[in-house]
Each structure stands twice: as C-alpha cells, then as structure tokens.
Short mmCIF file of C-alpha atoms and ligand atoms in Angstrom, two decimals:
data_model
loop_
_atom_site.label_atom_id
_atom_site.label_comp_id
_atom_site.label_asym_id
_atom_site.label_seq_id
_atom_site.Cartn_x
_atom_site.Cartn_y
_atom_site.Cartn_z
CA MET A 15 -0.16 -0.11 0.33
CA GLU A 16 1.39 3.53 -0.85
CA LEU A 17 1.08 5.79 2.19
CA ASP A 18 2.92 8.85 2.22
CA ARG A 19 4.30 11.27 5.01
CA GLY A 20 1.36 12.81 6.46
CA GLN A 21 -0.91 9.67 6.21
CA ILE A 22 1.72 7.53 7.90
CA ILE A 23 1.73 10.46 11.07
CA ASP A 24 -1.75 10.32 11.63
CA LEU A 25 -1.83 6.50 11.57
CA LEU A 26 0.82 6.58 14.48
CA ASN A 27 -1.09 9.08 16.23
CA GLU A 28 -4.25 8.06 15.79
CA ARG A 29 -6.26 7.17 19.56
CA ASP A 30 -9.67 5.76 18.67
CA PRO A 31 -8.74 2.16 18.98
CA GLN A 32 -11.61 1.01 16.81
CA VAL A 33 -9.40 2.43 14.04
CA VAL A 34 -5.75 1.79 15.25
CA SER A 35 -7.62 -1.96 15.60
CA GLN A 36 -8.66 -2.32 12.00
CA LEU A 37 -4.98 -1.23 10.78
CA PHE A 38 -3.73 -3.51 12.74
CA ASP A 39 -6.59 -6.73 10.99
CA GLU A 40 -5.50 -4.61 7.75
CA ALA A 41 -2.08 -5.51 8.40
CA TYR A 42 -1.92 -8.83 9.50
CA ARG A 43 -4.54 -9.78 6.42
CA THR A 44 -1.38 -8.05 4.39
CA LYS A 45 1.03 -10.29 5.98
CA VAL A 46 -1.16 -13.45 4.98
CA GLU A 47 -1.67 -12.54 1.45
CA ASN A 48 1.94 -11.55 0.79
CA VAL A 49 4.08 -14.33 3.04
CA GLY A 50 1.53 -16.25 4.30
CA GLU A 51 0.01 -16.89 7.39
CA SER A 52 3.35 -18.74 9.20
CA VAL A 53 5.27 -17.80 11.77
CA TYR A 54 8.99 -18.31 11.29
CA LEU A 55 11.46 -19.06 13.98
CA ARG A 56 15.13 -18.32 14.94
CA GLY A 57 17.21 -19.97 17.90
CA LEU A 58 19.14 -16.91 19.22
CA ILE A 59 21.87 -17.34 20.37
CA GLU A 60 23.79 -14.30 22.50
CA ILE A 61 27.98 -15.52 21.98
CA SER A 62 29.25 -12.46 23.82
CA ASN A 63 27.78 -9.26 26.07
CA ILE A 64 31.33 -7.75 25.30
CA CYS A 65 31.26 -4.86 23.59
CA ARG A 66 33.50 -1.55 22.82
CA LYS A 67 30.72 0.29 21.67
CA ASN A 68 29.40 2.04 24.41
CA CYS A 69 25.27 3.24 23.42
CA LEU A 70 23.74 5.33 25.69
CA TYR A 71 20.72 3.02 26.44
CA CYS A 72 22.48 -0.30 26.23
CA GLY A 73 22.65 -2.34 29.36
CA ILE A 74 26.11 -4.04 28.16
CA ARG A 75 27.74 -0.71 26.73
CA SER A 76 31.22 -0.47 27.24
CA ASP A 77 31.28 1.58 30.28
CA ASN A 78 29.09 -0.54 32.44
CA SER A 79 31.21 -2.37 35.70
CA ALA A 80 28.02 -4.18 36.36
CA VAL A 81 28.00 -6.62 33.92
CA VAL A 82 30.26 -9.75 34.22
CA ARG A 83 31.40 -10.54 30.68
CA TYR A 84 30.91 -13.39 28.90
CA GLN A 85 32.31 -15.27 26.03
CA LEU A 86 30.68 -19.06 25.03
CA SER A 87 32.47 -20.91 24.28
CA ASN A 88 32.58 -22.65 20.69
CA ASP A 89 31.03 -26.22 21.75
CA ASP A 90 28.14 -24.52 24.17
CA VAL A 91 27.00 -22.70 20.30
CA LEU A 92 26.82 -25.76 18.58
CA GLY A 93 25.30 -27.63 21.73
CA ALA A 94 22.68 -24.36 21.26
CA ALA A 95 22.97 -24.68 17.00
CA LYS A 96 21.56 -28.43 17.22
CA PHE A 97 18.92 -27.65 19.97
CA ALA A 98 17.78 -25.83 17.27
CA LEU A 99 18.21 -27.82 14.31
CA ASP A 100 16.82 -30.98 16.15
CA ALA A 101 13.45 -28.38 17.10
CA GLY A 102 13.06 -27.73 13.84
CA TYR A 103 13.93 -24.14 13.65
CA GLY A 104 14.95 -23.77 10.25
CA SER A 105 17.44 -20.96 11.16
CA ILE A 106 19.49 -19.82 13.60
CA VAL A 107 21.11 -15.59 14.76
CA ILE A 108 24.15 -15.06 15.93
CA GLN A 109 24.16 -11.90 17.98
CA GLY A 110 26.78 -10.74 20.58
CA GLY A 111 28.18 -7.44 20.78
CA GLU A 112 30.62 -5.73 18.71
CA ARG A 113 34.19 -6.80 18.49
CA GLN A 114 36.83 -5.86 15.65
CA ASP A 115 39.69 -7.93 16.60
CA LYS A 116 41.09 -10.37 14.07
CA ALA A 117 40.73 -12.78 16.48
CA PHE A 118 36.98 -12.70 16.61
CA VAL A 119 36.52 -12.66 13.94
CA LYS A 120 38.63 -15.70 13.22
CA ASP A 121 36.50 -17.07 15.74
CA ILE A 122 33.67 -16.15 14.03
CA LYS A 123 33.91 -17.71 10.67
CA ARG A 124 35.47 -20.94 11.85
CA LEU A 125 32.35 -21.24 14.06
CA ILE A 126 30.26 -20.63 11.14
CA LYS A 127 32.31 -23.04 8.45
CA LYS A 128 31.16 -25.50 12.09
CA ILE A 129 27.60 -25.06 12.14
CA LYS A 130 27.05 -25.04 8.21
CA ARG A 131 28.69 -28.72 8.66
CA LEU A 132 27.16 -29.85 12.08
CA SER A 133 23.59 -29.31 9.46
CA ARG A 134 25.33 -30.71 6.00
CA LYS A 135 21.78 -32.44 5.77
CA ASN A 136 19.70 -30.06 6.27
CA PRO A 137 21.28 -26.57 6.69
CA LEU A 138 20.81 -24.14 9.35
CA GLY A 139 20.48 -20.94 8.74
CA ILE A 140 22.58 -18.63 9.83
CA THR A 141 21.54 -14.97 10.29
CA LEU A 142 24.33 -12.92 11.86
CA SER A 143 23.93 -9.72 14.16
CA LEU A 144 27.44 -8.50 15.51
CA GLY A 145 27.46 -5.11 14.61
CA GLU A 146 29.37 -2.49 12.33
CA GLN A 147 32.42 -4.49 10.97
CA PRO A 148 34.84 -3.68 7.61
CA ILE A 149 33.87 -4.67 4.28
CA GLU A 150 36.05 -7.66 4.06
CA VAL A 151 34.80 -9.40 7.36
CA TYR A 152 31.07 -9.10 5.88
CA GLU A 153 32.64 -10.60 2.91
CA ASP A 154 34.49 -12.95 4.80
CA TRP A 155 31.28 -14.34 7.18
CA PHE A 156 29.09 -14.53 4.16
CA ASP A 157 31.81 -16.47 1.84
CA ALA A 158 31.92 -18.79 5.41
CA GLY A 159 28.34 -19.79 4.90
CA ALA A 160 26.47 -16.58 7.03
CA HIS A 161 23.64 -15.28 4.47
CA ARG A 162 21.57 -12.88 6.50
CA TYR A 163 23.02 -10.06 8.94
CA LEU A 164 20.97 -7.62 11.10
CA LEU A 165 21.98 -4.00 12.23
CA ARG A 166 19.79 -1.57 13.60
CA ILE A 167 20.14 2.19 12.32
CA GLU A 168 18.55 2.72 15.67
CA THR A 169 16.95 5.75 14.04
CA SER A 170 17.36 7.21 11.47
CA ASN A 171 17.48 11.06 12.33
CA GLU A 172 20.87 11.85 12.49
CA GLU A 173 20.67 13.97 15.26
CA LEU A 174 18.48 12.19 17.29
CA TYR A 175 21.05 9.28 16.76
CA ASN A 176 23.82 11.73 17.43
CA MET A 177 21.86 12.78 21.17
CA ILE A 178 21.64 9.13 21.80
CA HIS A 179 25.56 7.78 21.34
CA PRO A 180 28.64 9.11 22.42
CA SER A 181 30.32 11.52 20.31
CA GLY A 182 33.15 10.37 18.16
CA ASP A 183 34.26 8.10 14.98
CA LEU A 184 33.31 5.07 17.30
CA HIS A 185 29.87 5.73 16.63
CA SER A 186 28.86 7.60 13.70
CA PHE A 187 25.79 7.85 11.94
CA ASN A 188 27.25 7.60 8.91
CA SER A 189 29.17 4.76 8.72
CA ARG A 190 26.61 3.27 10.27
CA VAL A 191 24.23 3.58 7.22
CA GLN A 192 27.77 2.98 5.37
CA ALA A 193 28.06 -0.44 6.81
CA LEU A 194 24.19 -1.51 5.71
CA LEU A 195 25.16 -0.62 2.39
CA ASN A 196 28.17 -2.63 2.70
CA LEU A 197 25.65 -5.74 3.49
CA LYS A 198 23.72 -5.21 1.30
CA TYR A 199 26.08 -4.98 -1.51
CA THR A 200 27.95 -8.06 0.40
CA GLY A 201 24.60 -10.34 -1.18
CA TYR A 202 23.45 -10.48 2.64
CA GLN A 203 19.25 -10.75 2.95
CA VAL A 204 19.99 -6.72 5.25
CA GLY A 205 17.68 -6.43 8.27
CA THR A 206 17.84 -3.04 9.96
CA GLY A 207 15.78 -1.79 12.83
CA VAL A 208 14.85 0.89 14.92
CA MET A 209 13.86 1.67 18.50
CA ILE A 210 10.08 2.83 19.54
CA GLY A 211 9.50 5.89 21.65
CA LEU A 212 12.84 7.29 22.72
CA PRO A 213 13.49 10.20 24.42
CA PHE A 214 13.35 13.56 22.52
CA GLN A 215 11.84 11.17 19.45
CA THR A 216 8.31 11.85 17.72
CA THR A 217 6.45 10.62 15.18
CA GLU A 218 7.63 12.51 12.34
CA HIS A 219 11.15 10.97 13.17
CA LEU A 220 9.22 7.72 13.04
CA ALA A 221 7.64 8.30 10.14
CA ASP A 222 10.90 9.09 8.43
CA ASP A 223 12.10 5.86 9.63
CA LEU A 224 9.17 3.24 7.72
CA LEU A 225 10.29 5.79 4.68
CA PHE A 226 14.14 4.98 5.47
CA PHE A 227 13.75 1.43 5.51
CA ARG A 228 11.42 1.57 1.88
CA ASP A 229 13.87 3.55 0.05
CA PHE A 230 16.19 1.38 1.59
CA ASP A 231 14.75 -1.45 0.16
CA ILE A 232 14.99 -4.51 3.27
CA ASP A 233 14.68 -7.13 3.54
CA MET A 234 14.08 -8.23 6.89
CA CYS A 235 12.78 -5.54 10.28
CA GLY A 236 13.68 -5.52 14.13
CA MET A 237 11.83 -2.89 15.96
CA GLY A 238 10.36 -2.78 19.42
CA PRO A 239 9.72 -0.39 22.13
CA TYR A 240 12.47 1.72 23.74
CA LEU A 241 13.11 0.05 27.25
CA GLU A 242 15.11 1.70 30.37
CA HIS A 243 17.98 0.44 32.09
CA SER A 244 19.51 1.86 35.42
CA GLN A 245 22.83 0.96 34.67
CA THR A 246 22.19 3.85 31.19
CA PRO A 247 22.90 7.55 31.14
CA MET A 248 19.52 8.01 29.80
CA TRP A 249 18.14 6.11 32.79
CA ALA A 250 18.30 10.03 34.02
CA LEU A 251 15.54 10.96 31.14
CA ARG A 252 13.33 7.88 32.46
CA ASN A 253 10.28 10.55 33.26
CA ASN A 254 11.05 12.10 29.00
CA ILE A 255 9.31 8.96 27.69
CA LEU A 256 5.85 7.50 26.58
CA PRO A 257 4.10 5.23 29.50
CA PRO A 258 4.67 1.18 28.49
CA GLU A 259 1.27 0.60 27.46
CA GLU A 260 1.64 3.40 24.63
CA ARG A 261 4.93 2.55 23.86
CA LEU A 262 4.06 -0.65 22.97
CA THR A 263 0.50 0.73 20.85
CA LEU A 264 3.52 2.50 18.86
CA SER A 265 5.84 -0.17 18.58
CA LEU A 266 2.55 -1.92 17.21
CA LYS A 267 2.13 0.75 14.53
CA MET A 268 5.01 0.54 13.14
CA VAL A 269 4.68 -3.23 12.57
CA ALA A 270 1.32 -3.10 11.37
CA LEU A 271 2.51 0.36 9.18
CA LEU A 272 5.76 -1.18 7.60
CA ARG A 273 3.85 -4.65 6.94
CA LEU A 274 1.56 -1.71 4.62
CA MET A 275 4.00 -0.41 3.17
CA MET A 276 6.79 -3.28 2.52
CA PRO A 277 4.10 -6.68 2.18
CA ASP A 278 6.85 -9.05 1.29
CA ILE A 279 9.32 -8.36 4.07
CA ASN A 280 10.39 -10.19 7.25
CA ILE A 281 9.21 -8.36 10.09
CA ALA A 282 9.91 -9.46 13.48
CA ALA A 283 8.24 -9.81 17.13
CA THR A 284 10.29 -8.48 19.49
CA THR A 285 11.44 -9.45 22.67
CA ALA A 286 11.51 -6.47 24.01
CA MET A 287 8.01 -6.32 23.21
CA GLN A 288 6.93 -8.85 25.56
CA THR A 289 8.95 -7.07 27.83
CA LEU A 290 6.42 -4.36 28.24
CA HIS A 291 3.41 -6.86 28.06
CA PRO A 292 3.08 -11.02 28.24
CA GLU A 293 1.16 -10.98 25.09
CA GLY A 294 3.71 -8.41 23.41
CA ARG A 295 4.73 -10.94 20.99
CA GLU A 296 1.65 -12.13 20.22
CA MET A 297 0.20 -9.04 19.80
CA ALA A 298 3.18 -8.03 17.04
CA ILE A 299 2.33 -11.66 15.03
CA MET A 300 -1.71 -10.29 14.90
CA ALA A 301 -0.03 -6.93 14.08
CA GLY A 302 1.85 -8.53 11.02
CA ALA A 303 4.98 -9.53 12.38
CA ASN A 304 6.19 -12.98 10.58
CA VAL A 305 9.20 -14.28 13.07
CA ILE A 306 9.83 -15.12 16.55
CA MET A 307 13.41 -15.75 17.89
CA PRO A 308 13.42 -17.71 21.06
CA ASN A 309 16.26 -17.43 22.73
CA MET A 310 18.37 -20.63 22.47
CA THR A 311 21.44 -19.25 24.79
CA ILE A 312 21.90 -21.69 27.84
CA GLN A 313 20.67 -20.30 31.68
CA ASP A 314 24.04 -19.26 33.21
CA VAL A 315 25.01 -16.78 30.85
CA ARG A 316 21.85 -14.63 30.11
CA ALA A 317 21.22 -13.40 33.02
CA ASN A 318 24.23 -11.15 32.10
CA TYR A 319 23.55 -10.08 28.29
CA GLN A 320 21.15 -7.81 29.33
CA ILE A 321 21.04 -4.79 27.13
CA TYR A 322 17.86 -3.68 28.89
CA GLU A 323 16.19 -5.05 32.55
CA ASN A 324 13.84 -7.53 33.28
CA LYS A 325 13.99 -9.22 29.49
CA LEU A 326 12.00 -12.38 28.93
CA GLY A 327 13.12 -15.65 29.69
CA ILE A 328 15.98 -15.14 31.47
CA GLU A 329 14.38 -18.15 33.54
CA ASP A 330 13.74 -20.61 31.42
CA ASP A 331 15.78 -22.66 29.51
CA ALA A 332 15.52 -22.88 25.72
CA ALA A 333 13.70 -26.02 25.58
CA ILE A 334 11.35 -24.36 28.05
CA SER A 335 10.41 -21.00 25.60
CA LYS A 336 10.13 -23.10 22.92
CA SER A 337 7.44 -25.17 24.68
CA LYS A 338 5.10 -22.15 25.74
CA LEU A 339 5.65 -20.35 22.38
CA GLU A 340 4.56 -23.05 20.74
CA GLU A 341 1.47 -23.19 23.28
CA PHE A 342 0.31 -20.15 21.73
CA LEU A 343 1.01 -20.35 18.41
CA SER A 344 -1.19 -23.76 18.54
CA LYS A 345 -4.18 -21.85 20.30
CA LYS A 346 -4.22 -18.60 18.06
CA SER A 347 -3.75 -21.77 15.29
CA ILE A 348 -0.50 -20.21 13.17
CA PRO A 349 1.34 -22.93 12.10
CA ILE A 350 5.24 -22.51 12.26
CA GLY A 351 7.22 -22.52 9.10
CA LEU A 352 9.40 -25.90 10.56
CA ASN A 353 12.60 -26.70 8.83
CA GLN A 354 12.96 -24.19 6.82
CA TRP A 355 15.22 -21.52 6.71
CA GLY A 356 11.94 -18.79 5.78
CA ASP A 357 14.12 -16.28 3.94
CA SER A 358 12.69 -12.49 2.77
CA LEU A 359 10.75 -13.22 -0.11
CA HIS A 360 11.70 -9.65 -0.54
CA PHE A 361 14.69 -10.76 -1.11
CA ILE A 362 13.78 -13.47 -3.42
CA ASN A 363 11.21 -10.99 -5.48
CA ARG A 364 14.19 -8.54 -6.61
N1 5AD B 409 16.11 -0.74 24.97
C1 5AD B 409 15.90 -1.53 23.95
N2 5AD B 409 16.54 -2.13 23.09
C2 5AD B 409 17.51 -1.82 22.88
N3 5AD B 409 18.31 -2.25 22.72
C3 5AD B 409 19.71 -1.60 22.99
N4 5AD B 409 19.32 -0.92 24.14
C4 5AD B 409 18.42 -1.20 23.95
C5 5AD B 409 17.35 -0.88 25.65
N5 5AD B 409 18.04 0.23 26.78
C6 5AD B 409 18.58 -2.53 20.91
C7 5AD B 409 19.11 -2.25 20.32
C8 5AD B 409 20.17 -2.70 19.17
C9 5AD B 409 20.03 -4.27 19.71
C10 5AD B 409 20.79 -5.58 20.03
O1 5AD B 409 19.15 -3.97 21.27
O2 5AD B 409 18.51 -1.53 19.26
O3 5AD B 409 20.71 -3.03 18.70
FE1 SF4 B 410 26.97 -2.17 22.16
FE2 SF4 B 410 25.07 -3.18 20.37
FE3 SF4 B 410 24.76 -2.28 23.15
FE4 SF4 B 410 25.91 -0.21 21.74
S1 SF4 B 410 23.31 -1.54 22.03
S2 SF4 B 410 26.56 -0.74 23.41
S3 SF4 B 410 26.78 -2.02 20.44
S4 SF4 B 410 25.29 -4.05 22.37
#
C-alpha cells in the first residue's frame, strides 16, 4: 500500500481504538496474502556480551562495569545450534556485542563453518548480528556461509542518533549507514530496525524511519520499544518517555504500517515487546510480524546479556521457551514454518 508521510504520521498519532485495531487487522491480512500464515522461528544465540561500544541506552555498554562479561565457547554455541536444528527451527541468529579484533573475526568464521558442517543434511540458515565491521569481514563471513545480517539503524534521524550515542568516530551515523550499504553489496539479506519511544523521538521521526526502510529497500526488520535501563546514562531521562502501554501500541503500529508499506519483507516480533506485555510478541504477530526469535542461550549466561532490564525468559532454558511459544501459536492456530530458512520473499522477489 502506498502511504505518504502525512498519512503515516496521522496513523501513528491515531487514538481511536477501533481505527487502530482496523489497522492491525489490515496488516495481518496483508501478511497472510503476501508471506503466508506461518511464523518462522530463529534460534537466538547470544554469544558474547563483550562490546567495544558505549551506546547511551544499552545495558551492556562498555562503561557498565556492573556487567559480568562472558563469551560462549564454540562447543556451547554448537550445542545451542544443535538444539535449534533438532527443534526444527531451520535458522539461527548469532548475536553479540561489537568486536573487531582479529581473533574474534576468525573465531566467528570458524564457527559458521562448523555450524554448516553440523547441519550438512538440513543446513541451518545463519543470520549474524555482530555490529559494524569492515566490508572484508562481512565478505569473509558471507563466504563462510552466513547469509542474513541484522544491523539496526536505531533511528534514521542523524540528530537523534547523535543524542543517544557518545560523540566520536566509534558511534557515527554515517558509518552505520555505510555498513548497511556494504552488507547489501556483499549479498546478505539485510535487516535493520529502530527503537520506538526514545526520549526526544517524535512521530515524525518514526514516520521517517519507515520511509528510510522503504527507500533502503530492506529485506527484514526488527524493531521494538525502547526500555530504560538503570545502569545507563539515559536512565536520567526516564521521566521523559511515553508510558509503557503507549510505547507498546506505538511499536505495534510501526509493525503494522511497515507491513502495509513493504508486504513481502520479514518482520520480527521482538522480545522487547514481550517485556512490556506478557503477550507482546503475540500481539506483534497479530499486527503483521512473521518471525520470532526464541532464546537458545544457556541459562547460566543469559542473565548477563541484559541490554535492557527484566528481559523475558531469563528464568527459562531453551527447551522451556520453545514449549511456551508453541503453546501460544497452536492456541491461535498459527502454523510454524518448521525446517525452513524462511528467507525474506522480498529478497527473493527482487
Ligand atoms: N531498550 C530497547 N532496545 C535496546 N537495544 C539496546 N538497548 C536497548 C534498550 N535499552 C537494542 C538496540 C540494539 C539491539 C541489539 O538491542 O536496538 O540494536
Ligand atoms: Fe554494544 Fe549494541 Fe549495546 Fe551499542 S547497543 S553498546 S553496539 S551491544
């Protein structure tokens, strides 16, 4: 559906519950028509919370000395990948803080190859989410077998970007955009996204985020509400943000509008939505999302991967997360796309 900036802003501001619920229903129908009824699962493996960056909103920022830093062993990662494979997830996401040292880059390459070997008969799709890297690194990992990459723009407004990141070269808006272009050029299916309900963020900014996704011609999107974290500088602004219900509704509207604007991309129902409401991810599915990323990371380390507080499922282990999710999907008669990569149709159709 063609939506102009004014229409998008009006819908983001819409307060009539009936109109909002019509928007969600329309987005759900659009999803079913274009990418089918199925929800695709990606086993999320949080390999490390070591990060060289210091984003002002993030709980695992490098300056947070209260965090116990960890790095999963290759065997732990392979164990988690095997769990996803046996559960029929079809794909995994390897997510971690940003590191650019040679040892790390090499280790990831080795890991990607091992995962491919582990799943030779029915290869797991591998998505990476490991931050900004030089194009040679993106190429290296792509050649090793990764084929999707997630890198959020966080906000498409440069001024707001600069307000939520420390100054200096390490956190540059232009480098972030360039990294997204490099990923596309390398041949990845590219996913990006933003945080919703940031201090100083307006509905105009959010409308521009949606237009940025459309103009960049993204393949996948993961966005969710901003969640305040007490061990971050942005905690000081906690009274300048929307109340949780409004942040959740705004996030759901963003999902629905994006589905209408880009009917054949993959859109994730993110864990951050679940943090604001016990059925937040499910609500996102009903508003047009088609991907869920259950956490596969072992219990011992999961508590340390708190980019925001009260993150869902910290008490669960991978097996429990899986059964809770299946229970919901079967209750709603939503099929799971088992043993498939669930690639972005937008990428395939291009
Ligand atoms: N609230 C919500 N999302 C956050 N992220 C980091 N910190 C927060 C927070 N406080 C998101 C960022 C990042 C992703 C891995 O987690 O969008 O890209
Ligand atoms: Fe590191 Fe990502 Fe957190 Fe920024 S948001 S500090 S890059 S993990």
